[in-house]
Short mmCIF file of C-alpha atoms in Angstrom, two decimals:
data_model
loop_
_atom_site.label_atom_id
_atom_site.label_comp_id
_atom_site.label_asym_id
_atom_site.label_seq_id
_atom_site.Cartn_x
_atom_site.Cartn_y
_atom_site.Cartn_z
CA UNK A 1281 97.96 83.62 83.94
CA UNK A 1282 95.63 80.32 82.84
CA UNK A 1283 94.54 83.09 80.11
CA UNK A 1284 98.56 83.30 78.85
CA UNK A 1285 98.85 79.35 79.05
CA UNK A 1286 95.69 78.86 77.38
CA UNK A 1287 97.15 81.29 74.31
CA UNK A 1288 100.07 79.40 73.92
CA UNK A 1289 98.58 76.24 73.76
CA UNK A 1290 95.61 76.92 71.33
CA UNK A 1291 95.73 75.11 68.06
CA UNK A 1292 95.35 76.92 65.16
CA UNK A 1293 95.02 75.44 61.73
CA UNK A 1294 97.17 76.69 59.16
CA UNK A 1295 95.52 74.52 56.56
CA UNK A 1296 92.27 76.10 55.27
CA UNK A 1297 89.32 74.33 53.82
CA UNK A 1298 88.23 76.71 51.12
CA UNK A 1299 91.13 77.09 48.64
CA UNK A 1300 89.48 80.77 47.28
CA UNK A 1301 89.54 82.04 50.54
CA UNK A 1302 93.09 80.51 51.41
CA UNK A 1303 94.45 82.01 47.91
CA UNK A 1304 93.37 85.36 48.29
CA UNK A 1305 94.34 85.87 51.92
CA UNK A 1306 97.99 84.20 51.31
CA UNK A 1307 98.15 87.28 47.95
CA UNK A 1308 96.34 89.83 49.86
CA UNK A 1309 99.47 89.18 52.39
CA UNK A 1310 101.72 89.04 49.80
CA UNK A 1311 102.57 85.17 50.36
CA UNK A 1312 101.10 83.55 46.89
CA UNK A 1313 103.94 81.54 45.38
CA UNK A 1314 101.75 81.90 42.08
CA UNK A 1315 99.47 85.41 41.68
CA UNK A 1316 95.98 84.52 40.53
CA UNK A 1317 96.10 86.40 37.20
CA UNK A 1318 92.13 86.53 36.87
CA UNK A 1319 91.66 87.34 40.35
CA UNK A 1320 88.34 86.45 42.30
CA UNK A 1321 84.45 87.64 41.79
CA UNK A 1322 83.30 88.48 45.45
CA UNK A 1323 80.44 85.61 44.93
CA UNK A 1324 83.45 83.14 45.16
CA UNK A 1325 84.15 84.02 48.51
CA UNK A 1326 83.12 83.40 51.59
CA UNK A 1327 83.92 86.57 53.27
CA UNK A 1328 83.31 85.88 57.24
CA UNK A 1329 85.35 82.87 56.72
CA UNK A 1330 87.78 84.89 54.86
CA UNK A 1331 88.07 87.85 57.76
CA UNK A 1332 87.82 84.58 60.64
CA UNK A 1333 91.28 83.08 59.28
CA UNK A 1334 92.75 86.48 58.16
CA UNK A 1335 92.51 87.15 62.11
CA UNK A 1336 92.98 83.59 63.37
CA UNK A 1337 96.57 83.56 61.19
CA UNK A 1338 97.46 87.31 62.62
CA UNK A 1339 97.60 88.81 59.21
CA UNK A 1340 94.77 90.83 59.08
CA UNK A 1341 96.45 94.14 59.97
CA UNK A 1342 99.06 93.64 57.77
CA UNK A 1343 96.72 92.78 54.69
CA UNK A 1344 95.30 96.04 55.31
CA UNK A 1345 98.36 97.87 55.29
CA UNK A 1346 99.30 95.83 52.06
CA UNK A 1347 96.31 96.78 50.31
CA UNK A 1348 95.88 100.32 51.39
CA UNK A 1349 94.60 102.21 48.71
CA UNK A 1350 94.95 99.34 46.12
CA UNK A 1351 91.36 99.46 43.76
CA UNK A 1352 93.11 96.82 41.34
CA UNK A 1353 93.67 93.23 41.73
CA UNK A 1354 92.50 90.79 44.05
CA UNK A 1355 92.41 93.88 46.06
CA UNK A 1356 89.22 94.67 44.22
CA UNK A 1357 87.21 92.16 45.71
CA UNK A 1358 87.14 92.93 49.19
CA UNK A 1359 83.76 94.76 50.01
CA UNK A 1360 83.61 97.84 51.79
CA UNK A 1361 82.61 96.36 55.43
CA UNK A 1362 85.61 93.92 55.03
CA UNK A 1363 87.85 96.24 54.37
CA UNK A 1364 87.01 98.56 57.23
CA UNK A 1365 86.84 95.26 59.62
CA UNK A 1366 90.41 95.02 58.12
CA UNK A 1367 91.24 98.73 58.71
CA UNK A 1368 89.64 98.31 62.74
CA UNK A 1369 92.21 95.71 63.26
CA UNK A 1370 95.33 97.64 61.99
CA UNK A 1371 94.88 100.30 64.50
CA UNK A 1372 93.41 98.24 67.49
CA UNK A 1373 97.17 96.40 66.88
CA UNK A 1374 98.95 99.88 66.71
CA UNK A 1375 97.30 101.59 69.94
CA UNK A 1376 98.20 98.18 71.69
CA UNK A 1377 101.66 98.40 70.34
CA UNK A 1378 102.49 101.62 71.24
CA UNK A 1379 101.65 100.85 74.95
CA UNK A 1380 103.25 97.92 74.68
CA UNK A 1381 107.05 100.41 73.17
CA UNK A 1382 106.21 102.49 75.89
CA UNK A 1383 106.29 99.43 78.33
CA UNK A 1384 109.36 97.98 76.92
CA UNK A 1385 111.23 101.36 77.20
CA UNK A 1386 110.12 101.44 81.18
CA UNK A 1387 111.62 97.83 81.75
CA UNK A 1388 115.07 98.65 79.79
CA UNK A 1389 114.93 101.85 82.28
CA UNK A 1390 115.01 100.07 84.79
CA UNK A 1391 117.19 97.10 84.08
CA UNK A 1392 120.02 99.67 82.45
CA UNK A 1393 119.27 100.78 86.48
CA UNK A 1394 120.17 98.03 87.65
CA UNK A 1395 122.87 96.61 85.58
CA UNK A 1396 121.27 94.03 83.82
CA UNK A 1397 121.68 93.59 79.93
CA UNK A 1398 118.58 92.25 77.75
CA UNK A 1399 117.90 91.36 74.10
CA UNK A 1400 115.04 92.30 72.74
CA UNK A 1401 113.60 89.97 69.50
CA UNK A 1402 110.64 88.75 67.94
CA UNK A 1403 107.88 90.79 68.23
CA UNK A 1404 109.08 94.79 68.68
CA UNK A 1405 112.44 94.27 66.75
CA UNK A 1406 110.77 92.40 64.45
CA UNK A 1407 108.33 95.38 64.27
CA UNK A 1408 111.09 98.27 63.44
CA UNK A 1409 113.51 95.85 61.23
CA UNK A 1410 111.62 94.65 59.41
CA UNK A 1411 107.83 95.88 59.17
CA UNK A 1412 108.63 99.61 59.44
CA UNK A 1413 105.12 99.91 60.92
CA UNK A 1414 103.85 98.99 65.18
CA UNK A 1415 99.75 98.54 63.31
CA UNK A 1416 100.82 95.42 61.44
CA UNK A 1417 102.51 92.96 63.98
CA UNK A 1418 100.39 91.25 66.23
CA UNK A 1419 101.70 90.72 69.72
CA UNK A 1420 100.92 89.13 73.19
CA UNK A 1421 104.71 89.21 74.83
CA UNK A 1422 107.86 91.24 75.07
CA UNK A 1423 110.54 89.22 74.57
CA UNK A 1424 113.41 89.98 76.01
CA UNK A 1425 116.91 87.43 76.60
CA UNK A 1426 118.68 87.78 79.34
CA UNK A 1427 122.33 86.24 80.87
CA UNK A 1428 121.84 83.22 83.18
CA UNK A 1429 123.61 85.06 85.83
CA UNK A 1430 120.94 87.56 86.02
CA UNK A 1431 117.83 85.96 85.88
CA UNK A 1432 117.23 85.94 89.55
CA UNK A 1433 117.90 89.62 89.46
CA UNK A 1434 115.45 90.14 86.92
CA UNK A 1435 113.04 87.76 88.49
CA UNK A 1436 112.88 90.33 91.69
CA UNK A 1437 113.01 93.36 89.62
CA UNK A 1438 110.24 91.80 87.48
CA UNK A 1439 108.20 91.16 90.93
CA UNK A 1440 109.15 94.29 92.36
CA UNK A 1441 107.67 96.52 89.24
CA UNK A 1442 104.20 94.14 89.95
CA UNK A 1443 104.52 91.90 87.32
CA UNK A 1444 103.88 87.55 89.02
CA UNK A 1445 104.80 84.19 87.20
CA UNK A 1446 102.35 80.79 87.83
CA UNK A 1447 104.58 79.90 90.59
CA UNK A 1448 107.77 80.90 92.54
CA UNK A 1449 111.19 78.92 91.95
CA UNK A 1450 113.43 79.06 94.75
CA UNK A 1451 116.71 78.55 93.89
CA UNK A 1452 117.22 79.67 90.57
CA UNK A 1453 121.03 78.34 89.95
CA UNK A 1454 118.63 74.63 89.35
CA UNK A 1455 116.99 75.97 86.48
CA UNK A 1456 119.06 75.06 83.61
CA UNK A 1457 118.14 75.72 79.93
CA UNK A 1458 116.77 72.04 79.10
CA UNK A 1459 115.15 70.23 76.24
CA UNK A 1460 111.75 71.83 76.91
CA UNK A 1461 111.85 75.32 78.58
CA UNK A 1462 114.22 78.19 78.60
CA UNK A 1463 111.96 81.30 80.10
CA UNK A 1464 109.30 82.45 82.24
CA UNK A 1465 106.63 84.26 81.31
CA UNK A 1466 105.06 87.43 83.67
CA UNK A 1467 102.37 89.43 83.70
CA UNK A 1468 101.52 92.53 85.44
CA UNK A 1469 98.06 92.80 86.44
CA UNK A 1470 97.53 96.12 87.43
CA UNK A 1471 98.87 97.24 84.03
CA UNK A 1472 96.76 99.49 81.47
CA UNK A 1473 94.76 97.92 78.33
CA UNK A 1474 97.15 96.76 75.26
CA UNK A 1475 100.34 95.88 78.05
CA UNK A 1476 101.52 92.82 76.84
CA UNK A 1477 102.98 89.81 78.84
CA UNK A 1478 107.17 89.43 79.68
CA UNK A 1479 108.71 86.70 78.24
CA UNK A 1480 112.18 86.14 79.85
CA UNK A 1481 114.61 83.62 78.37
CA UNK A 1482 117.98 82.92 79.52
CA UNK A 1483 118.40 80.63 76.34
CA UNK A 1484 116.86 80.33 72.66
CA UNK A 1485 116.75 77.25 72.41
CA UNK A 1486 112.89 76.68 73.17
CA UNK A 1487 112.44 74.12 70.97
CA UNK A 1488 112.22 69.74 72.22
CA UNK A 1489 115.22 69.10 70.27
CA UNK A 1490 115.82 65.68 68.87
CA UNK A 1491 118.92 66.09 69.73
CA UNK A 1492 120.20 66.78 73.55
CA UNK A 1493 123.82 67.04 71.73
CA UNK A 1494 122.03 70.64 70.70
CA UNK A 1495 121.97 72.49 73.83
CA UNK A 1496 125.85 72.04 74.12
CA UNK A 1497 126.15 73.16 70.56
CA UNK A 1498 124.13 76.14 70.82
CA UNK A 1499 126.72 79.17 71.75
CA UNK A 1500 124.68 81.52 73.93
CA UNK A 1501 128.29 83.48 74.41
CA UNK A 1502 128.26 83.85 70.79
CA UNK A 1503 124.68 85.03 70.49
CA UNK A 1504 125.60 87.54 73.03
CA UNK A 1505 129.11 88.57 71.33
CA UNK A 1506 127.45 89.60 67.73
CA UNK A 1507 124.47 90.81 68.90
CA UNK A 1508 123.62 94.70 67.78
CA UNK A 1509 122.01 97.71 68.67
CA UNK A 1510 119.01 99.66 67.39
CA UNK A 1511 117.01 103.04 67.59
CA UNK A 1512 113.88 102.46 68.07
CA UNK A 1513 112.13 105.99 67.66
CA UNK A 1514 114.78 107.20 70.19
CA UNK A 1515 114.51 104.18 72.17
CA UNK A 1516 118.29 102.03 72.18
CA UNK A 1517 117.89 98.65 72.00
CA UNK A 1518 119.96 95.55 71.79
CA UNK A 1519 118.92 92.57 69.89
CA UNK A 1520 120.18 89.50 67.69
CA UNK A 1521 122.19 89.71 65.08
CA UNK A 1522 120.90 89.55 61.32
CA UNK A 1523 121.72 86.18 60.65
CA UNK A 1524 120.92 84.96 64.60
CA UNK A 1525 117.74 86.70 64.57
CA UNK A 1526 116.42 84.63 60.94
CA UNK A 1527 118.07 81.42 62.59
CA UNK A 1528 115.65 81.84 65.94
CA UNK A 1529 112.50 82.64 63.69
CA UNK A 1530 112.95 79.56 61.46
CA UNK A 1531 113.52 77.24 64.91
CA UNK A 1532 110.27 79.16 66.24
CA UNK A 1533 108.11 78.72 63.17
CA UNK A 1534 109.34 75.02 63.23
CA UNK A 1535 108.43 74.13 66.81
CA UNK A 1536 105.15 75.54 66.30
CA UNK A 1537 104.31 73.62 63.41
CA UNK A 1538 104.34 76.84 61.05
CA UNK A 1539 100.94 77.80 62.52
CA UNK A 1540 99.59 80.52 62.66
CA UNK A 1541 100.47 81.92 59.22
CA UNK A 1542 102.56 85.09 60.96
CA UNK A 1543 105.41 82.72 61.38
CA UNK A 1544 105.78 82.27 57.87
CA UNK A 1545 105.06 86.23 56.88
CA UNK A 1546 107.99 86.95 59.95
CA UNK A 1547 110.33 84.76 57.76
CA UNK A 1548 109.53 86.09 54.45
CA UNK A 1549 109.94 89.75 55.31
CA UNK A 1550 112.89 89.03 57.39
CA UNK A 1551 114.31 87.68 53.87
CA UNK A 1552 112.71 90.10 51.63
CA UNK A 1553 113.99 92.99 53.70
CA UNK A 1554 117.31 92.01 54.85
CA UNK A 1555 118.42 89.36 52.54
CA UNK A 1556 120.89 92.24 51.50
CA UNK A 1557 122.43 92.22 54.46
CA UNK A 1558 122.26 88.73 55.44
CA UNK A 1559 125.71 86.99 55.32
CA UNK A 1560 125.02 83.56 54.36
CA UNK A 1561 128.06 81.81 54.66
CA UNK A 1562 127.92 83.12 58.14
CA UNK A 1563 124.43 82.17 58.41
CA UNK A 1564 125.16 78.06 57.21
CA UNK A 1565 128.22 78.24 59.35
CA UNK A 1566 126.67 79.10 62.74
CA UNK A 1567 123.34 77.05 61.53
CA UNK A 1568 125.28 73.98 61.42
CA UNK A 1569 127.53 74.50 64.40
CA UNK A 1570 124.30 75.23 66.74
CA UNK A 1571 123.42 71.59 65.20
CA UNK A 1572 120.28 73.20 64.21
CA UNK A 1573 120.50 72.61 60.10
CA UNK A 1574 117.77 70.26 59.86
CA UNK A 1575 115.51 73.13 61.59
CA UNK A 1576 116.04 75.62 59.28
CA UNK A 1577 116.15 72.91 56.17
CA UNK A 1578 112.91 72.06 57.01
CA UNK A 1579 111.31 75.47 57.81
CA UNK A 1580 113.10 77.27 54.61
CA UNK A 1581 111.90 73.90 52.32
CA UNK A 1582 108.02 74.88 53.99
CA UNK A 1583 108.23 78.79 53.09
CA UNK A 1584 109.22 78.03 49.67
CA UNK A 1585 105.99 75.99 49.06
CA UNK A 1586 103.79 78.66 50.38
CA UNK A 1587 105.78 82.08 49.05
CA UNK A 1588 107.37 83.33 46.42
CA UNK A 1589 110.52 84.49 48.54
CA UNK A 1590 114.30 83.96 47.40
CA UNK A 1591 116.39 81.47 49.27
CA UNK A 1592 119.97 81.23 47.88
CA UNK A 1593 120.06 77.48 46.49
CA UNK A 1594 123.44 77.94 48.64
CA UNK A 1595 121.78 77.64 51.58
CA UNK A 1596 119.61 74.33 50.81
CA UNK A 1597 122.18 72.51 49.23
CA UNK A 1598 124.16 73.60 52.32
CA UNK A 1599 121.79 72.34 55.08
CA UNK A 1600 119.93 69.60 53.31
CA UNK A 1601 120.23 66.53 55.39
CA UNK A 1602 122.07 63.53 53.97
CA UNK A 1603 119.22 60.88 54.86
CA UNK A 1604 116.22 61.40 55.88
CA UNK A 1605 113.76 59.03 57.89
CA UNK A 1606 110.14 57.81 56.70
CA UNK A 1607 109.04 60.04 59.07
CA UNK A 1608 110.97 62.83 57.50
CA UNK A 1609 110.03 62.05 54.31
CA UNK A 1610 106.33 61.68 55.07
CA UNK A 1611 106.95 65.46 56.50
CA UNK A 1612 108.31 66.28 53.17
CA UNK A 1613 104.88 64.93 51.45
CA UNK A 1614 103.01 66.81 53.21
CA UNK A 1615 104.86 70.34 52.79
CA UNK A 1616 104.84 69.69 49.29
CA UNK A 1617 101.03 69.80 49.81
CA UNK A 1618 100.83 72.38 51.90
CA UNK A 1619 99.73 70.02 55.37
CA UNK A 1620 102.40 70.70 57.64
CA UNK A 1621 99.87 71.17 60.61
CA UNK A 1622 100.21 68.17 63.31
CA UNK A 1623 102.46 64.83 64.12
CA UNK A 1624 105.52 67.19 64.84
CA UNK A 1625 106.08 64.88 67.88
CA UNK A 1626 106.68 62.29 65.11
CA UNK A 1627 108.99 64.24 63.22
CA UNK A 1628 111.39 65.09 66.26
CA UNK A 1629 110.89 61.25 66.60
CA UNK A 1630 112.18 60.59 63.06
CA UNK A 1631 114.99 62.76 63.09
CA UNK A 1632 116.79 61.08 65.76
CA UNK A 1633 118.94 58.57 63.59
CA UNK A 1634 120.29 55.67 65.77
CA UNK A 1635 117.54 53.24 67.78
CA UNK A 1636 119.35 54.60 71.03
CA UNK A 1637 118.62 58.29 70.30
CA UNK A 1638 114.90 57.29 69.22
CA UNK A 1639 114.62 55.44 72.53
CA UNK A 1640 116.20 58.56 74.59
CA UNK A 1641 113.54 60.77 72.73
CA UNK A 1642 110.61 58.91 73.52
CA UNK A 1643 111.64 58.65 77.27
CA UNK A 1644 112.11 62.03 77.83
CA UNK A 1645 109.35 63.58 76.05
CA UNK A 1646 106.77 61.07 77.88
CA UNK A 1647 108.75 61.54 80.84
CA UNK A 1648 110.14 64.89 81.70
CA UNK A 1649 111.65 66.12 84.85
CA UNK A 1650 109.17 67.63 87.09
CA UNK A 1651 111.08 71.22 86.77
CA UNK A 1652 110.39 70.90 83.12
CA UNK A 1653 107.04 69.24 83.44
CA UNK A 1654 106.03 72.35 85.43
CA UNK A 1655 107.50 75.09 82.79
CA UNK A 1656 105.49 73.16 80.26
CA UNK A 1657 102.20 73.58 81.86
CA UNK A 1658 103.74 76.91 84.10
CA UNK A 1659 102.62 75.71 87.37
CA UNK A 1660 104.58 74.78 90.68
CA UNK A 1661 106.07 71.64 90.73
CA UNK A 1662 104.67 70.59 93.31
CA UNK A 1663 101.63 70.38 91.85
CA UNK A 1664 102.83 68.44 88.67
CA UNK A 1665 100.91 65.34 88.99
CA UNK A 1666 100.51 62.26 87.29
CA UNK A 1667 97.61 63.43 85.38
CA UNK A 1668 99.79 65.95 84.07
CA UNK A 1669 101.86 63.26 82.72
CA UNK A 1670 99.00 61.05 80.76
CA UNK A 1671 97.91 64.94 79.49
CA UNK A 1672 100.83 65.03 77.66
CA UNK A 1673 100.81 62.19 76.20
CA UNK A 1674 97.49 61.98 75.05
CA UNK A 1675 97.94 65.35 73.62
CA UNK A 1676 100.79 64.15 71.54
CA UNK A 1677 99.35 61.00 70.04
CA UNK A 1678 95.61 63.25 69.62
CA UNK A 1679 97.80 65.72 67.22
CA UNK A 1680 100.07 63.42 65.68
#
C-alpha cells in the first residue's frame, strides 16, 4: 500500500525545460494551441528527454496511437527506436487494461450480488466514451462511487474478495465526506500482473475546497438521479452523466495542479468528443449550484492556453468570477505562461474572499481532524502523529 500512497503523492512537473521537446510532444498528442508549420529536424531534439516526459505526463500510448502510420509532419521526426519505445508502451497499457475490464466486470458481479449500486468514472469510462481504445489510457485505479449507506457493505465485500486498505475504520457511520477525503483506496495482493487498485468514494468532492459552504452545495442525490448507463463490450455499466462527468474531471485536473499532462488530454477529448452532446446551460447551471464555478473557470481558462479545443465563450462569461484576489490573479499570470505547477495551497487561500473564511482555511488545512489527517496520509489514526502534522505543512510552504 506505501507503493499506492507514494503514486499519489509524486510530483510531476508539467512545465518542461526544453520548449522543442515540450512542442512536439503537446502536437504529437494533439494538444498544440498553434501547429509548428516547419516542424522539427531530429538534431533539435533531445529524444530520451522527449520519450522521459512523454511517459512521465501518461501520453505516450496515446501519441502512438495518434501518430500511427503518420510519415508527414512532426510525425516525421521521431526515429525508428522512439517510435517502437512508443509502440511498447501502447500495448503494455492495453494488456494491463484488459485485466484491469476483466476485474471491474468481477466486482460489478458481485456487488449487482449483493445489492449494491456503483458508478464507474475516470479511468475505464473515460476509456470507452471517449478514447474508443483500452492501449491509450493509462491507469493505476478503478474508480468506482458508491451510496454512503453502502460503504460498509462494500468495505466487507471488498475484504472478503482479498482486497485490504492501510488501516481498518470501525464504525463507518463517522466517516463523513469532509474537506479532504471522500474514499478509500484497496488493493488486492494476491491479484495477477496489470490488476489495478479500488478506489471507493462515497462523494466527488475530493478536492480541499476553499469553501466548506461546498460540500452542502454539492448534490450527491442529483449525481445519482442523472447518472447513465453504458455497454462496455457487453459489460453494463453505470456512470456520470455527460455534463457531471466533464464537471468532476475539471475539479480533478484542478486539485492536482493540472499535472501530469493526461488531465488536460482527459478534458480536451471529453470536449472534442462529446461537446455535441454536452448541454451547457445544464452544465453552468449545476456548475454554479455545486458552488464549484471558480473550479472549472480556472481549469477551462488553463486548457485553453495549452490546446486548441472549443469552449463556448457561454460558458466563461458564465463562470468567470466577479473579483478575483492577488493570489488569483498571480494564478492567472502564470497560466497565461504556461506555469501552473505549485502554490495551489495559495490559491485555495486566495479564493476565500472575507478575512474570516481566509482564517477558517488556514486552520483547517494546518490542522485537520485526525480522521482526515489519516485519509490524507492512509494510515490508522492512531498513528497520526504530530510529525504528521509539521509534514504537511512543510510540504505546503516547500511547493508553494
Amino acid at each position: 500500500m506505501a507503493a499506492a500512497g507514494s503514486f499519489y503523492r509524486k510530483k510531476m512537473k508539467t512545465n518542461f525545460s526544453k520548449k522543442n521537446e515540450e512542442i512536439l510532444l503537446l502536437e504529437l498528442s494533439g494538444l498544440a494551441r498553434n501547429k509548428q508549420k516547419a516542424g522539427f529536424s531530429g538534431a533539435a531534439i533531445d529524444w530520451d528527454y522527449f520519450l522521459q516526459r512523454a511517459c512521465d505526463e501518461r501520453l505516450a500510448p496515446f501519441v502512438y496511437k495518434n501518430i500511427s502510420g503518420d510519415i508527414s509532419g512532426p510525425a516525421e521526426t521521431l526515429p525508428l527506436e522512439i517510435r517502437e519505445k512508443l509502440k511498447n508502451t501502447y500495448y503494455v497499457t492495453l494488456s494491463r487494461n484488459l485485466i484491469i475490464l476483466k476485474q471491474l466486470k468481477s466486482l460489478l458481479e458481485a456487488f449487482s450480488k449483493n445489492g449494491i449500486e456503483a458508478i464507474v468514472f475516470k479511468g475505464l469510462a473515460l476509456a470507452h466514451l471517449v478514447y474508443h481504445d483500452l492501449g491509450v489510457r493509462p491507469m493505476t485505479d478503478i474508480d468506482i462511487l458508491v451510496k454512503k449507506d453502502d460503504v460498509s457493505g462494500v468495505d466487507r465485500l471488498l475484504k472478503g474478495l482479498g482486497y485490504s486498505i492501510p488501516f481498518d475504520i470501525k464504525v463507518f457511520s463517522s466517516l463523513n465526506a469532509n474537506l479532504y477525503h471522500n474514499s478509500m483506496l484497496y488493493e488486492n495482493h494476491s491479484s495477477s500482473f496489470g490488476s489495478a487498485f479500488v478506489h471507493m468514494y462515497w462523494h466527488l468532492l475530493n478536492l480541499f475546497s476553499y469553501d466548506s459552504a461546498i460540500l452542502d452545495k454539492f448534490n450527491m442525490d442529483e449525481v445519482w438521479k442523472v447518472s447513465q448507463t453504458l455497454d462496455m463490450d457487453g459489460l453494463a455499466i453505470r456512470t456520470l452523466s455527460v455534463e457531471h462527468h466533464l464537471i468532476y474531471l475539471s475539479m480533478h485536473a484542478f486539485k492536482h495542479g493540472f499535472s501530469p499532462a493526461i488531465l488536460f488530454l482527459d478534458m480536451a477529448c471529453y470536449i472534442d468528443t462529446l461537446g455535441g452532446i454536452i448541454d451547457w446551460e445544464i452544465f453552468i447551471r449545476d456548475t454554479t449550484a455545486f458552488g464549484l464555478s471558480k473550479y472549472v473557470y480556472y481549469s477551462f481558462y488553463a486548457l485553453s492556453r495549452v490546446s486548441a479545443i472549443s469552449i463556448p465563450a457561454q460558458v466563461f462569461d458564465a463562470l468567470k468570477p466577479g473579483k478575483a484576489s492577488l493570489f488569483e490573479k498571480n494564478f492567472i499570470r502564470r497560466l497565461e505562461e504556461r506555469h501552473w505547477q505549485g502554490g495551489m495551497a495559495w490559491v485555495y487561500f486566495g479564493m476565500n474572499e472575507t478575512l474570516a473564511q481566509r482564517a477558517a482555511y488556514l486552520t483547517h488545512a494546518i490542522f485537520p481532524s485526525r480522521m482526515e489527517m489519516a485519509l490524507s496520509r492512509q494510515k490508522d489514526p492512531s498513528k497520526v502523529s504530530v510529525f504528521d502534522y509539521f509534514d504537511r505543512a512543510f510540504s505546503a510552504l516547500k511547493n508553494s
